[in-house]
PDB file of C-alpha atoms in Angstrom:
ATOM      1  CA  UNK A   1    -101.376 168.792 -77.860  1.00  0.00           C
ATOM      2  CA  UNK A   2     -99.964 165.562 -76.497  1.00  0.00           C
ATOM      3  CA  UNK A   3    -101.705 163.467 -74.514  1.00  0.00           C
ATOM      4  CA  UNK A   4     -99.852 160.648 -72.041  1.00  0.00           C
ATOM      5  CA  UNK A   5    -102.524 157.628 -70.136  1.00  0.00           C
ATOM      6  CA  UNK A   6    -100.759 156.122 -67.654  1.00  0.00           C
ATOM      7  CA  UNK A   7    -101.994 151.965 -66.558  1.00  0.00           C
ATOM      8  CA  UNK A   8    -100.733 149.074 -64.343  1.00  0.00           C
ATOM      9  CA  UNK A   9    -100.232 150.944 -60.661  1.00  0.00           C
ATOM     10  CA  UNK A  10    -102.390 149.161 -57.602  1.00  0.00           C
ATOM     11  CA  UNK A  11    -101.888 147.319 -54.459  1.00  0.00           C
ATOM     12  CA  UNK A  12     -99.074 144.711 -54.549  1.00  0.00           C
ATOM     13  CA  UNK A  13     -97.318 142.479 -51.596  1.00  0.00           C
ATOM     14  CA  UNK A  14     -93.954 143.241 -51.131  1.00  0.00           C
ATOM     15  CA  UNK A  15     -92.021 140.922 -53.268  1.00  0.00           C
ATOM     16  CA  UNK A  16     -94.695 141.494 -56.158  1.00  0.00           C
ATOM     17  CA  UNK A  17     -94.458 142.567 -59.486  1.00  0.00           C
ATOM     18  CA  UNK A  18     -96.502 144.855 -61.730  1.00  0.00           C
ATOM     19  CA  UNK A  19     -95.780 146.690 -64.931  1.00  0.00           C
ATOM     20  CA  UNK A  20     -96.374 150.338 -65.884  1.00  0.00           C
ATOM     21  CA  UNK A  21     -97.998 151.121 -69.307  1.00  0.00           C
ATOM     22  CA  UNK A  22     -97.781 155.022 -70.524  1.00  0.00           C
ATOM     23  CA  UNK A  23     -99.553 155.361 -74.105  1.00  0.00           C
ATOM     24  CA  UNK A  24     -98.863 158.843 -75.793  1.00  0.00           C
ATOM     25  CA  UNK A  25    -101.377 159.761 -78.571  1.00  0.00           C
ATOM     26  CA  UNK A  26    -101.803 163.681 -80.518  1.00  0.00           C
ATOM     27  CA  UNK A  27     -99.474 165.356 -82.476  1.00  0.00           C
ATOM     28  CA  UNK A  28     -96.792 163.952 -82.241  1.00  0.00           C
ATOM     29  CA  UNK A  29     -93.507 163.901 -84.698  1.00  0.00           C
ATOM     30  CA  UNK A  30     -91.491 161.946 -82.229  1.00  0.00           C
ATOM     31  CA  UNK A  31     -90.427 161.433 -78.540  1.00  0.00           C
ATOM     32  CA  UNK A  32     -86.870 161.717 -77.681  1.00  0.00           C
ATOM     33  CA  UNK A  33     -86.431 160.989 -74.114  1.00  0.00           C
ATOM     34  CA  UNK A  34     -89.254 159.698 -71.704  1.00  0.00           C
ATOM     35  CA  UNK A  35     -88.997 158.398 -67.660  1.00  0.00           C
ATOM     36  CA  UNK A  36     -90.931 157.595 -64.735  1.00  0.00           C
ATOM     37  CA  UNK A  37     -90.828 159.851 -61.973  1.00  0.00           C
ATOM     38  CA  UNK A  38     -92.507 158.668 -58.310  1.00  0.00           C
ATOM     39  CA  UNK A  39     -93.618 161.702 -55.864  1.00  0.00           C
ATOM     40  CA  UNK A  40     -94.249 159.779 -52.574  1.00  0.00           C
ATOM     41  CA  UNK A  41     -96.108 161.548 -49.677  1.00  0.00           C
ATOM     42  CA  UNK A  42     -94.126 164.464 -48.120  1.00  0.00           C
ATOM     43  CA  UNK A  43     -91.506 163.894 -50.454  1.00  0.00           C
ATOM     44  CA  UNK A  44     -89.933 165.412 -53.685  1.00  0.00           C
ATOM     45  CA  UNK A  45     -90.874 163.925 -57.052  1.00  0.00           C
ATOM     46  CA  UNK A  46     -87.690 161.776 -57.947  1.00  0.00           C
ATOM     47  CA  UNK A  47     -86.740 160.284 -61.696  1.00  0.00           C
ATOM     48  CA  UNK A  48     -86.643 156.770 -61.280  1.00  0.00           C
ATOM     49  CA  UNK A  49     -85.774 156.057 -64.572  1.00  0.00           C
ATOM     50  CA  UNK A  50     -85.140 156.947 -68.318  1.00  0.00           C
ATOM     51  CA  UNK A  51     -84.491 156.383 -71.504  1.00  0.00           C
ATOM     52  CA  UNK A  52     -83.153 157.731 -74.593  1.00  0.00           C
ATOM     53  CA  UNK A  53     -84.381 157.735 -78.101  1.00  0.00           C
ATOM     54  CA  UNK A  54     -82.305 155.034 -78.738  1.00  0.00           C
ATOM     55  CA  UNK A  55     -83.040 152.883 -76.225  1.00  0.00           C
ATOM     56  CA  UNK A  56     -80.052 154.181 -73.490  1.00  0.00           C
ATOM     57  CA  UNK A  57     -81.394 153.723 -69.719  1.00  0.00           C
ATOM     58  CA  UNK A  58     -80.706 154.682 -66.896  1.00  0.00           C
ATOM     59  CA  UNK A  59     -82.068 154.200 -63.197  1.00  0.00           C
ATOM     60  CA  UNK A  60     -81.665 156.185 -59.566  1.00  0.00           C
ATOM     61  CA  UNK A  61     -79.402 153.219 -57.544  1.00  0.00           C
ATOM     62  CA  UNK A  62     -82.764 152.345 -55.371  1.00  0.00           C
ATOM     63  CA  UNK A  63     -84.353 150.335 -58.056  1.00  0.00           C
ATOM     64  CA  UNK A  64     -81.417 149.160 -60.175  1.00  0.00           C
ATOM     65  CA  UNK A  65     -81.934 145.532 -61.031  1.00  0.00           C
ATOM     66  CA  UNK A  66     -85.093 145.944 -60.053  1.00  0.00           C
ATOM     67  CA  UNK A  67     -87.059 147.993 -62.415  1.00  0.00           C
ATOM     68  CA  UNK A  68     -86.466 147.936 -65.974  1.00  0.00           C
ATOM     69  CA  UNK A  69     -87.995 150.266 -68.521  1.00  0.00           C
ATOM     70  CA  UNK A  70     -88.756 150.011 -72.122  1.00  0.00           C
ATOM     71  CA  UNK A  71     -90.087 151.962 -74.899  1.00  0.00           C
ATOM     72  CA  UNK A  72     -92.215 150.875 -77.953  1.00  0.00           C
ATOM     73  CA  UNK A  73     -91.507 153.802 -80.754  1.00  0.00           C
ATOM     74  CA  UNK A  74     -94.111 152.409 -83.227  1.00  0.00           C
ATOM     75  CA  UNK A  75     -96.555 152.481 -80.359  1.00  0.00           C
ATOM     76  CA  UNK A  76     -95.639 155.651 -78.852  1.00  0.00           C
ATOM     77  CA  UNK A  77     -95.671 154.207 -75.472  1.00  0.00           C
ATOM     78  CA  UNK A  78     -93.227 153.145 -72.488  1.00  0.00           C
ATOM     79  CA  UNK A  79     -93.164 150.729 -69.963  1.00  0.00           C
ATOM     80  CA  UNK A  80     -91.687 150.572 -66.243  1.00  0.00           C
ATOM     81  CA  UNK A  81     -91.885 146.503 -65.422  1.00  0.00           C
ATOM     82  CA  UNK A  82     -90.854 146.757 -61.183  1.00  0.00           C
ATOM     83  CA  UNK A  83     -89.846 143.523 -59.296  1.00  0.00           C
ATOM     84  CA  UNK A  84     -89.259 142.731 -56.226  1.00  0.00           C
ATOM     85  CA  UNK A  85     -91.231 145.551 -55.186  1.00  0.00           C
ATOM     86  CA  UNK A  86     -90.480 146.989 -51.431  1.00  0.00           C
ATOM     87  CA  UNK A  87     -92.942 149.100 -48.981  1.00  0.00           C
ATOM     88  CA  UNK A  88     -90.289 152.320 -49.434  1.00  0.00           C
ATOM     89  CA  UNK A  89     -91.628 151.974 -53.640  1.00  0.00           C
ATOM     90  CA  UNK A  90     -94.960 153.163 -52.466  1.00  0.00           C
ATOM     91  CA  UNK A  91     -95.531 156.378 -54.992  1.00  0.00           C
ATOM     92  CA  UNK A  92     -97.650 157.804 -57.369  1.00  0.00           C
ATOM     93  CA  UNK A  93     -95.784 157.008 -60.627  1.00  0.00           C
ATOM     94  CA  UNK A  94     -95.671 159.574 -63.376  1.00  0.00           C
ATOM     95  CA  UNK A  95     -94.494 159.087 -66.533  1.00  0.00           C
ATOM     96  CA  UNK A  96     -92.841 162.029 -68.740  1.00  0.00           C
ATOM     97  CA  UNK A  97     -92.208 162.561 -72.041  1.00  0.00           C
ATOM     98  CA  UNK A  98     -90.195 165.086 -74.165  1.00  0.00           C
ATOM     99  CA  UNK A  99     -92.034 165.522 -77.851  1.00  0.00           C
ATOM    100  CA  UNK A 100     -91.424 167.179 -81.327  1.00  0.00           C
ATOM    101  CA  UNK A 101     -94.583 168.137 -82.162  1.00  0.00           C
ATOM    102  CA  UNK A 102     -96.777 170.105 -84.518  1.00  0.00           C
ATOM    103  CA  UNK A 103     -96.072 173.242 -81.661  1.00  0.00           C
ATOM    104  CA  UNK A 104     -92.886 172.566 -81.767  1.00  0.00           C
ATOM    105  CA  UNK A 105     -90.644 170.739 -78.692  1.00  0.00           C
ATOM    106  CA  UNK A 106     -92.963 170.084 -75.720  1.00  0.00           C
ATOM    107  CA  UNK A 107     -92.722 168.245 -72.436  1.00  0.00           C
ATOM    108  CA  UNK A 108     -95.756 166.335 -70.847  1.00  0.00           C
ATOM    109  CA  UNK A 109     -96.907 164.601 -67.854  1.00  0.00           C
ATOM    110  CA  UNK A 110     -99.117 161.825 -67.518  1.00  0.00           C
ATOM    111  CA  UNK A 111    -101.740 161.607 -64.827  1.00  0.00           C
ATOM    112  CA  UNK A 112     -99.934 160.021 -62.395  1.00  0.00           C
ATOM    113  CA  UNK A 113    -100.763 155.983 -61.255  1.00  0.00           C
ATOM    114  CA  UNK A 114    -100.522 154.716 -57.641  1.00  0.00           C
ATOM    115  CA  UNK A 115     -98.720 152.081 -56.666  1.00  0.00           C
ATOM    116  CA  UNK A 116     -99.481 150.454 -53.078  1.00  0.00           C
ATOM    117  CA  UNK A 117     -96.550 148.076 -51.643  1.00  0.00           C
ATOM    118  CA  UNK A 118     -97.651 146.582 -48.135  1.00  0.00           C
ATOM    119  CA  UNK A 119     -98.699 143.110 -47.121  1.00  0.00           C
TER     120      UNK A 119
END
C-alpha cells in the first residue's frame, strides 16, 4: 500500500505563484513515472505534466513555461512550482504516481489539492 499527501494548493491572484508538494510514503521499491493531473469543474481530468524516472518532462502546451515540475527520488516526493498563474488554472490538482512495490507494479492517486486563481 502506497500512500501519496498532496500540499501547497489555495487561493492565489492571477499572476501568483505557489508550489505543489506530493510526498509518497509505504512500500515502496521505486517510482518510475509520476504527474499532476487538474480535473476542473464540468471538465475532464487533464495531465498537466510529467516526468520520467530520470528526470524527462513533459507539459500539456497551456502551462509550458509556466509550470515546472520536479521530483526528489531520495524523498519520494514531486513538486509542480506554477507561475504566472491564470483564472482558466483554477483545478483541483492531483498528483499520480506509478510504483514497484512489495504487491508488485501499482498506480496511485493523491487526494487531490485546490487551487483558486481569481483576484
Amino acid at each position: 500500500q502506497v500512500q501519496l499527501v498532496e500540499s501547497g494548493g489555495g487561493l492565489v491572484q492571477p499572476g501568483g505563484s505557489l508550489r505543489l508538494s506530493c510526498a509518497a510514503s509505504g512500500s515502496i521499491f521505486s517510482i518510475n513515472a509520476m504527474g499532476w493531473y487538474r480535473q476542473a469543474p464540468g471538465k475532464q481530468r487533464e495531465l498537466v505534466a510529467s516526468i520520467t524516472s530520470d528526470g524527462r518532462t513533459s507539459y500539456i502546451d497551456s502551462v509550458k513555461g509556466r509550470f515546472t515540475i520536479s521530483r526528489d527520488n531520495a524523498k519520494n516526493t514531486q513538486y509542480l512550482q506554477m507561475n504566472s498563474l491564470r483564472p482558466e488554472d483554477t483545478a483541483v490538482y492531483y498528483c499520480n504516481g506509478d510504483f514497484r512495490t512489495t504487491a508488485g507494479r501499482r498506480n496511485y492517486w493523491g487526494q487531490g489539492t485546490q487551487v483558486t486563481v481569481s483576484s
